[in-house]
């Protein structure tokens, strides 16, 4: 047995997210865990996925699979909004969504509103590759604030793109799932803008996902889900919802906008986006259109 294998055997343990009498686990070595003012933050080192972040014992991101989630959340909005000068991210303290947004030169101002400064600080220290050079970008404005309050106080039609990269509907992220929050997002989004939110697993959290879509459809003129794979999340099957006020612009990327940054993508492509919106499993189609 190699010395590093022996070391791994002694110092690694299982880290699991428990949902509905099922557990989703990865073996890893604890790097740090602390209770912030809002949640338990844990960072571990794993063999398969690199370093990983958990909040309140739920998987948030990993170095090697984060792009499956962040590209699916960010690019369907950034590649289609009429303008992308001013962007808002709620949550997203690990920096992955920030990095993807700042690939676009047309983004001139990005507000990152994260409630928990410790998530940002610990990710900058232990998962620096997620935000990368985006953390130093002068277009980035970090606000340690409650996202629910931020959207409540923001001016009408003040953002081109709004991205909600929150955690699951409990603890500090609970308010990011209710009707009033989505109404404020609608109010502060420009007419040609795109709203995007992570919308949970259409398997493990089916009811939450369906309820989110129902509420967002009551508020925005157009809203559609997009499904994809994020290996570390419960069931591995995840969803995002995109919504607009004027036309379903999230369906058709503006090709020249992504031409110069094509080499950055692992998941997203113009074709992927076009087809992903159409790839709705029959069980979801039945439930959504009933
Ligand atoms: N159950 C996981 C939901 C996670 C959504 N956000 C993750 C943060 C990654 N930036």
mmCIF file of C-alpha atoms and ligand atoms in Angstrom:
data_model
loop_
_atom_site.group_PDB
_atom_site.id
_atom_site.type_symbol
_atom_site.label_atom_id
_atom_site.label_comp_id
_atom_site.label_asym_id
_atom_site.label_seq_id
_atom_site.Cartn_x
_atom_site.Cartn_y
_atom_site.Cartn_z
ATOM 1 C CA UNK A 1 0.000 0.000 0.000
ATOM 2 C CA UNK A 2 1.381 3.403 -0.966
ATOM 3 C CA UNK A 3 2.025 5.817 1.883
ATOM 4 C CA UNK A 4 -0.572 8.304 0.562
ATOM 5 C CA UNK A 5 -3.193 5.528 0.393
ATOM 6 C CA UNK A 6 -2.431 4.595 3.991
ATOM 7 C CA UNK A 7 -2.650 8.240 5.041
ATOM 8 C CA UNK A 8 -5.979 8.576 3.247
ATOM 9 C CA UNK A 9 -7.332 5.434 4.896
ATOM 10 C CA UNK A 10 -6.502 6.732 8.351
ATOM 11 C CA UNK A 11 -7.572 10.348 7.953
ATOM 12 C CA UNK A 12 -10.651 10.208 5.730
ATOM 13 C CA UNK A 13 -14.224 9.691 6.795
ATOM 14 C CA UNK A 14 -17.659 9.825 5.159
ATOM 15 C CA UNK A 15 -19.432 13.172 4.841
ATOM 16 C CA UNK A 16 -23.122 12.749 4.049
ATOM 17 C CA UNK A 17 -26.108 14.890 3.201
ATOM 18 C CA UNK A 18 -29.247 13.199 4.552
ATOM 19 C CA UNK A 19 -32.525 13.684 2.698
ATOM 20 C CA UNK A 20 -35.642 11.532 3.051
ATOM 21 C CA UNK A 21 -33.940 8.519 4.564
ATOM 22 C CA UNK A 22 -31.319 8.587 1.832
ATOM 23 C CA UNK A 23 -27.775 9.770 2.189
ATOM 24 C CA UNK A 24 -25.517 11.314 -0.418
ATOM 25 C CA UNK A 25 -21.921 10.955 0.651
ATOM 26 C CA UNK A 26 -18.313 11.455 -0.291
ATOM 27 C CA UNK A 27 -15.290 10.257 1.610
ATOM 28 C CA UNK A 28 -12.939 13.050 2.563
ATOM 29 C CA UNK A 29 -10.573 14.666 5.008
ATOM 30 C CA UNK A 30 -11.893 17.501 7.138
ATOM 31 C CA UNK A 31 -10.090 20.779 6.453
ATOM 32 C CA UNK A 32 -12.190 23.151 8.525
ATOM 33 C CA UNK A 33 -15.613 23.354 10.093
ATOM 34 C CA UNK A 34 -17.115 26.274 11.969
ATOM 35 C CA UNK A 35 -20.448 27.644 13.046
ATOM 36 C CA UNK A 36 -20.877 31.136 11.575
ATOM 37 C CA UNK A 37 -23.635 33.522 12.636
ATOM 38 C CA UNK A 38 -25.902 31.823 10.103
ATOM 39 C CA UNK A 39 -24.865 28.236 9.458
ATOM 40 C CA UNK A 40 -22.357 25.443 9.855
ATOM 41 C CA UNK A 41 -19.646 25.800 7.206
ATOM 42 C CA UNK A 42 -17.544 22.747 6.375
ATOM 43 C CA UNK A 43 -14.740 22.332 3.852
ATOM 44 C CA UNK A 44 -13.255 18.926 3.113
ATOM 45 C CA UNK A 45 -10.678 17.465 0.764
ATOM 46 C CA UNK A 46 -11.897 14.576 -1.411
ATOM 47 C CA UNK A 47 -10.129 12.276 -3.816
ATOM 48 C CA UNK A 48 -12.625 12.450 -6.690
ATOM 49 C CA UNK A 49 -13.985 16.008 -6.500
ATOM 50 C CA UNK A 50 -11.144 18.044 -5.007
ATOM 51 C CA UNK A 51 -12.114 20.319 -2.133
ATOM 52 C CA UNK A 52 -15.813 20.538 -1.304
ATOM 53 C CA UNK A 53 -18.033 22.987 0.590
ATOM 54 C CA UNK A 54 -21.022 21.995 2.725
ATOM 55 C CA UNK A 55 -23.428 24.375 4.463
ATOM 56 C CA UNK A 56 -25.449 22.902 7.305
ATOM 57 C CA UNK A 57 -24.325 19.450 6.114
ATOM 58 C CA UNK A 58 -25.658 19.949 2.571
ATOM 59 C CA UNK A 59 -23.416 19.837 -0.487
ATOM 60 C CA UNK A 60 -22.861 23.237 -2.043
ATOM 61 C CA UNK A 61 -19.960 22.900 -4.415
ATOM 62 C CA UNK A 62 -16.774 21.017 -5.280
ATOM 63 C CA UNK A 63 -13.699 22.131 -7.158
ATOM 64 C CA UNK A 64 -14.051 19.505 -9.864
ATOM 65 C CA UNK A 65 -17.802 19.607 -10.494
ATOM 66 C CA UNK A 66 -18.729 23.210 -9.761
ATOM 67 C CA UNK A 67 -18.922 24.152 -13.427
ATOM 68 C CA UNK A 68 -21.846 21.740 -13.975
ATOM 69 C CA UNK A 69 -23.841 23.941 -11.645
ATOM 70 C CA UNK A 70 -22.447 27.445 -12.189
ATOM 71 C CA UNK A 71 -22.417 27.390 -15.992
ATOM 72 C CA UNK A 72 -25.997 26.108 -16.060
ATOM 73 C CA UNK A 73 -27.114 28.887 -13.738
ATOM 74 C CA UNK A 74 -25.231 31.800 -15.268
ATOM 75 C CA UNK A 75 -24.881 31.453 -19.037
ATOM 76 C CA UNK A 76 -28.496 30.871 -20.085
ATOM 77 C CA UNK A 77 -29.140 34.321 -18.557
ATOM 78 C CA UNK A 78 -25.952 36.166 -19.506
ATOM 79 C CA UNK A 79 -25.999 34.916 -23.097
ATOM 80 C CA UNK A 80 -29.568 36.073 -23.712
ATOM 81 C CA UNK A 81 -30.472 39.220 -21.766
ATOM 82 C CA UNK A 82 -30.874 42.298 -23.965
ATOM 83 C CA UNK A 83 -28.089 44.057 -22.078
ATOM 84 C CA UNK A 84 -25.792 42.738 -19.353
ATOM 85 C CA UNK A 85 -24.254 45.926 -17.971
ATOM 86 C CA UNK A 86 -25.516 45.532 -14.421
ATOM 87 C CA UNK A 87 -25.788 42.134 -12.756
ATOM 88 C CA UNK A 88 -26.941 41.072 -9.297
ATOM 89 C CA UNK A 89 -26.023 37.776 -7.624
ATOM 90 C CA UNK A 90 -27.802 36.840 -4.406
ATOM 91 C CA UNK A 91 -25.838 34.261 -2.390
ATOM 92 C CA UNK A 92 -22.983 32.788 -4.389
ATOM 93 C CA UNK A 93 -20.358 33.415 -1.702
ATOM 94 C CA UNK A 94 -18.069 30.717 -3.081
ATOM 95 C CA UNK A 95 -17.356 32.928 -6.116
ATOM 96 C CA UNK A 96 -18.189 30.422 -8.879
ATOM 97 C CA UNK A 97 -21.128 32.383 -10.289
ATOM 98 C CA UNK A 98 -19.149 35.638 -10.002
ATOM 99 C CA UNK A 99 -16.311 34.156 -12.056
ATOM 100 C CA UNK A 100 -18.684 32.988 -14.801
ATOM 101 C CA UNK A 101 -20.450 36.392 -14.990
ATOM 102 C CA UNK A 102 -17.225 38.355 -15.193
ATOM 103 C CA UNK A 103 -16.110 36.421 -18.269
ATOM 104 C CA UNK A 104 -18.313 38.852 -20.198
ATOM 105 C CA UNK A 105 -16.679 42.207 -20.980
ATOM 106 C CA UNK A 106 -20.123 43.733 -21.370
ATOM 107 C CA UNK A 107 -20.718 43.288 -17.634
ATOM 108 C CA UNK A 108 -19.700 46.618 -16.115
ATOM 109 C CA UNK A 109 -21.013 46.294 -12.565
ATOM 110 C CA UNK A 110 -21.697 43.169 -10.505
ATOM 111 C CA UNK A 111 -23.255 43.273 -7.039
ATOM 112 C CA UNK A 112 -22.632 40.109 -5.026
ATOM 113 C CA UNK A 113 -25.006 40.144 -2.067
ATOM 114 C CA UNK A 114 -24.032 37.392 0.367
ATOM 115 C CA UNK A 115 -25.423 37.235 3.885
ATOM 116 C CA UNK A 116 -22.513 35.312 5.404
ATOM 117 C CA UNK A 117 -19.059 36.895 5.172
ATOM 118 C CA UNK A 118 -17.490 33.656 6.514
ATOM 119 C CA UNK A 119 -18.586 31.743 3.398
ATOM 120 C CA UNK A 120 -16.673 34.240 1.250
ATOM 121 C CA UNK A 121 -13.632 34.317 3.527
ATOM 122 C CA UNK A 122 -13.339 30.544 3.870
ATOM 123 C CA UNK A 123 -13.881 29.963 0.137
ATOM 124 C CA UNK A 124 -11.262 32.578 -0.713
ATOM 125 C CA UNK A 125 -8.844 30.807 1.603
ATOM 126 C CA UNK A 126 -9.569 27.129 0.869
ATOM 127 C CA UNK A 127 -11.321 27.119 -2.526
ATOM 128 C CA UNK A 128 -9.552 30.051 -4.217
ATOM 129 C CA UNK A 129 -9.969 28.590 -7.699
ATOM 130 C CA UNK A 130 -13.727 29.074 -7.624
ATOM 131 C CA UNK A 131 -13.679 32.855 -7.724
ATOM 132 C CA UNK A 132 -10.130 32.980 -9.111
ATOM 133 C CA UNK A 133 -9.101 36.378 -10.443
ATOM 134 C CA UNK A 134 -12.731 37.510 -10.347
ATOM 135 C CA UNK A 135 -12.281 38.308 -6.646
ATOM 136 C CA UNK A 136 -9.897 41.124 -7.664
ATOM 137 C CA UNK A 137 -12.042 42.427 -10.525
ATOM 138 C CA UNK A 138 -12.912 46.128 -10.065
ATOM 139 C CA UNK A 139 -16.391 45.473 -11.489
ATOM 140 C CA UNK A 140 -17.225 43.334 -8.439
ATOM 141 C CA UNK A 141 -18.969 44.958 -5.459
ATOM 142 C CA UNK A 142 -19.309 42.634 -2.490
ATOM 143 C CA UNK A 143 -22.127 43.461 -0.084
ATOM 144 C CA UNK A 144 -22.448 41.459 3.109
ATOM 145 C CA UNK A 145 -26.199 41.846 3.379
ATOM 146 C CA UNK A 146 -29.429 39.887 3.433
ATOM 147 C CA UNK A 147 -30.468 39.327 -0.195
ATOM 148 C CA UNK A 148 -34.160 39.466 0.704
ATOM 149 C CA UNK A 149 -33.713 42.959 2.135
ATOM 150 C CA UNK A 150 -31.478 43.990 -0.759
ATOM 151 C CA UNK A 151 -34.129 43.254 -3.390
ATOM 152 C CA UNK A 152 -36.787 44.868 -1.208
ATOM 153 C CA UNK A 153 -34.817 48.128 -1.131
ATOM 154 C CA UNK A 154 -33.416 48.166 -4.693
ATOM 155 C CA UNK A 155 -34.853 50.586 -7.261
ATOM 156 C CA UNK A 156 -37.343 49.496 -9.933
ATOM 157 C CA UNK A 157 -35.736 48.171 -13.137
ATOM 158 C CA UNK A 158 -32.202 48.503 -11.797
ATOM 159 C CA UNK A 159 -30.604 45.221 -13.005
ATOM 160 C CA UNK A 160 -30.152 43.595 -16.407
ATOM 161 C CA UNK A 161 -29.636 40.137 -14.913
ATOM 162 C CA UNK A 162 -30.529 38.758 -11.476
ATOM 163 C CA UNK A 163 -29.047 35.431 -10.389
ATOM 164 C CA UNK A 164 -30.127 33.660 -7.219
ATOM 165 C CA UNK A 165 -27.406 31.271 -6.123
ATOM 166 C CA UNK A 166 -28.709 30.440 -2.702
ATOM 167 C CA UNK A 167 -28.643 27.327 -0.621
ATOM 168 C CA UNK A 168 -31.649 25.097 0.102
ATOM 169 C CA UNK A 169 -34.947 26.451 1.522
ATOM 170 C CA UNK A 170 -34.072 26.502 5.209
ATOM 171 C CA UNK A 171 -31.971 28.677 7.497
ATOM 172 C CA UNK A 172 -30.588 31.872 5.930
ATOM 173 C CA UNK A 173 -31.804 30.937 2.414
ATOM 174 C CA UNK A 174 -35.455 30.348 3.296
ATOM 175 C CA UNK A 175 -36.539 33.845 2.226
ATOM 176 C CA UNK A 176 -35.144 33.277 -1.280
ATOM 177 C CA UNK A 177 -38.034 30.926 -2.064
ATOM 178 C CA UNK A 178 -41.104 32.992 -1.283
ATOM 179 C CA UNK A 179 -43.478 34.968 -3.448
ATOM 180 C CA UNK A 180 -42.611 38.398 -2.112
ATOM 181 C CA UNK A 181 -38.928 37.821 -2.889
ATOM 182 C CA UNK A 182 -39.705 36.850 -6.502
ATOM 183 C CA UNK A 183 -42.047 39.850 -6.832
ATOM 184 C CA UNK A 184 -39.215 42.162 -5.824
ATOM 185 C CA UNK A 185 -36.850 40.445 -8.261
ATOM 186 C CA UNK A 186 -39.425 41.063 -10.991
ATOM 187 C CA UNK A 187 -39.784 44.714 -9.977
ATOM 188 C CA UNK A 188 -36.031 45.440 -9.987
ATOM 189 C CA UNK A 189 -35.339 43.577 -13.255
ATOM 190 C CA UNK A 190 -35.181 45.677 -16.438
ATOM 191 C CA UNK A 191 -37.721 44.882 -19.147
ATOM 192 C CA UNK A 192 -35.187 43.144 -21.420
ATOM 193 C CA UNK A 193 -33.525 41.422 -18.476
ATOM 194 C CA UNK A 194 -33.331 37.792 -17.393
ATOM 195 C CA UNK A 195 -33.937 36.382 -13.925
ATOM 196 C CA UNK A 196 -32.260 33.066 -13.008
ATOM 197 C CA UNK A 197 -32.472 30.938 -9.897
ATOM 198 C CA UNK A 198 -31.335 27.514 -8.811
ATOM 199 C CA UNK A 199 -34.562 25.544 -8.292
ATOM 200 C CA UNK A 200 -33.614 22.345 -6.462
ATOM 201 C CA UNK A 201 -33.773 18.719 -7.558
ATOM 202 C CA UNK A 202 -36.759 17.642 -9.675
ATOM 203 C CA UNK A 203 -36.352 14.212 -8.042
ATOM 204 C CA UNK A 204 -35.368 14.677 -4.398
ATOM 205 C CA UNK A 205 -37.167 18.010 -3.930
ATOM 206 C CA UNK A 206 -39.832 17.681 -6.600
ATOM 207 C CA UNK A 207 -42.533 19.548 -4.691
ATOM 208 C CA UNK A 208 -40.275 22.502 -3.918
ATOM 209 C CA UNK A 209 -39.222 22.666 -7.554
ATOM 210 C CA UNK A 210 -42.821 22.573 -8.846
ATOM 211 C CA UNK A 211 -43.960 25.163 -6.323
ATOM 212 C CA UNK A 212 -41.123 27.513 -7.285
ATOM 213 C CA UNK A 213 -42.019 27.246 -10.949
ATOM 214 C CA UNK A 214 -45.681 27.850 -10.185
ATOM 215 C CA UNK A 215 -44.967 31.009 -8.173
ATOM 216 C CA UNK A 216 -42.412 32.399 -10.633
ATOM 217 C CA UNK A 217 -44.881 31.823 -13.488
ATOM 218 C CA UNK A 218 -47.529 33.802 -11.616
ATOM 219 C CA UNK A 219 -45.154 36.771 -11.432
ATOM 220 C CA UNK A 220 -43.116 36.799 -14.646
ATOM 221 C CA UNK A 221 -44.655 36.758 -18.109
ATOM 222 C CA UNK A 222 -42.350 33.905 -19.203
ATOM 223 C CA UNK A 223 -40.584 31.301 -17.055
ATOM 224 C CA UNK A 224 -39.137 27.913 -17.863
ATOM 225 C CA UNK A 225 -37.052 25.297 -16.101
ATOM 226 C CA UNK A 226 -33.847 23.807 -17.387
ATOM 227 C CA UNK A 227 -32.604 20.430 -16.141
ATOM 228 C CA UNK A 228 -29.090 19.130 -15.810
ATOM 229 C CA UNK A 229 -26.686 17.006 -13.895
ATOM 230 C CA UNK A 230 -24.754 18.083 -10.801
ATOM 231 C CA UNK A 231 -23.166 14.876 -9.489
ATOM 232 C CA UNK A 232 -22.728 15.851 -5.835
ATOM 233 C CA UNK A 233 -26.281 17.082 -5.201
ATOM 234 C CA UNK A 234 -29.059 14.770 -3.942
ATOM 235 C CA UNK A 235 -30.068 12.499 -6.858
ATOM 236 C CA UNK A 236 -27.538 14.277 -9.110
ATOM 237 C CA UNK A 237 -30.454 15.691 -11.099
ATOM 238 C CA UNK A 238 -30.808 19.457 -10.682
ATOM 239 C CA UNK A 239 -32.816 22.375 -12.050
ATOM 240 C CA UNK A 240 -32.671 26.089 -12.703
ATOM 241 C CA UNK A 241 -35.510 28.446 -13.627
ATOM 242 C CA UNK A 242 -35.158 31.370 -16.029
ATOM 243 C CA UNK A 243 -37.751 34.102 -16.315
ATOM 244 C CA UNK A 244 -38.338 37.288 -18.289
ATOM 245 C CA UNK A 245 -40.820 40.118 -18.668
ATOM 246 C CA UNK A 246 -40.948 40.760 -22.402
ATOM 247 C CA UNK A 247 -40.316 37.561 -24.386
ATOM 248 C CA UNK A 248 -38.779 34.124 -23.620
ATOM 249 C CA UNK A 249 -35.360 35.441 -24.555
ATOM 250 C CA UNK A 250 -33.552 32.814 -22.428
ATOM 251 C CA UNK A 251 -34.294 30.284 -25.192
ATOM 252 C CA UNK A 252 -32.035 31.853 -27.785
ATOM 253 C CA UNK A 253 -28.421 32.845 -26.999
ATOM 254 C CA UNK A 254 -26.889 35.869 -28.729
ATOM 255 C CA UNK A 255 -23.980 34.125 -30.558
ATOM 256 C CA UNK A 256 -21.559 37.069 -30.772
ATOM 257 C CA UNK A 257 -21.735 37.570 -27.009
ATOM 258 C CA UNK A 258 -20.094 34.237 -26.200
ATOM 259 C CA UNK A 259 -17.835 33.941 -29.257
ATOM 260 C CA UNK A 260 -14.708 35.268 -27.511
ATOM 261 C CA UNK A 261 -15.130 33.183 -24.324
ATOM 262 C CA UNK A 262 -16.075 29.814 -25.857
ATOM 263 C CA UNK A 263 -12.944 28.068 -24.612
ATOM 264 C CA UNK A 264 -13.996 28.701 -20.989
ATOM 265 C CA UNK A 265 -17.048 26.436 -21.085
ATOM 266 C CA UNK A 266 -17.222 22.823 -19.893
ATOM 267 C CA UNK A 267 -20.983 22.355 -20.036
ATOM 268 C CA UNK A 268 -22.574 25.355 -21.691
ATOM 269 C CA UNK A 269 -22.722 25.834 -25.442
ATOM 270 C CA UNK A 270 -25.282 27.482 -27.674
ATOM 271 C CA UNK A 271 -26.558 24.046 -28.715
ATOM 272 C CA UNK A 272 -26.636 22.751 -25.153
ATOM 273 C CA UNK A 273 -28.803 25.685 -24.108
ATOM 274 C CA UNK A 274 -31.178 25.386 -27.058
ATOM 275 C CA UNK A 275 -31.706 21.681 -26.462
ATOM 276 C CA UNK A 276 -31.586 21.670 -22.671
ATOM 277 C CA UNK A 277 -34.727 23.789 -22.460
ATOM 278 C CA UNK A 278 -36.502 21.246 -24.652
ATOM 279 C CA UNK A 279 -35.250 18.181 -22.772
ATOM 280 C CA UNK A 280 -38.022 17.903 -20.228
ATOM 281 C CA UNK A 281 -38.743 14.356 -19.018
ATOM 282 C CA UNK A 282 -42.322 13.223 -19.585
ATOM 283 C CA UNK A 283 -43.098 12.943 -15.857
ATOM 284 C CA UNK A 284 -42.209 16.612 -15.372
ATOM 285 C CA UNK A 285 -44.060 17.722 -18.461
ATOM 286 C CA UNK A 286 -47.189 16.013 -17.138
ATOM 287 C CA UNK A 287 -46.851 17.559 -13.678
ATOM 288 C CA UNK A 288 -45.990 21.029 -14.945
ATOM 289 C CA UNK A 289 -48.704 21.241 -17.571
ATOM 290 C CA UNK A 290 -51.521 19.649 -15.633
HETATM 291 N N1 LIG B 1 -28.507 21.593 -2.443
HETATM 292 C C1 LIG B 1 -27.623 22.465 -3.060
HETATM 293 C C2 LIG B 1 -28.201 23.740 -3.493
HETATM 294 C C3 LIG B 1 -27.066 24.599 -3.789
HETATM 295 C C4 LIG B 1 -27.303 25.791 -4.523
HETATM 296 N N2 LIG B 1 -26.232 26.730 -4.458
HETATM 297 C C5 LIG B 1 -24.941 26.207 -4.349
HETATM 298 C C6 LIG B 1 -23.920 27.272 -4.248
HETATM 299 C C7 LIG B 1 -22.912 27.141 -5.297
HETATM 300 N N3 LIG B 1 -22.423 28.398 -5.702
#
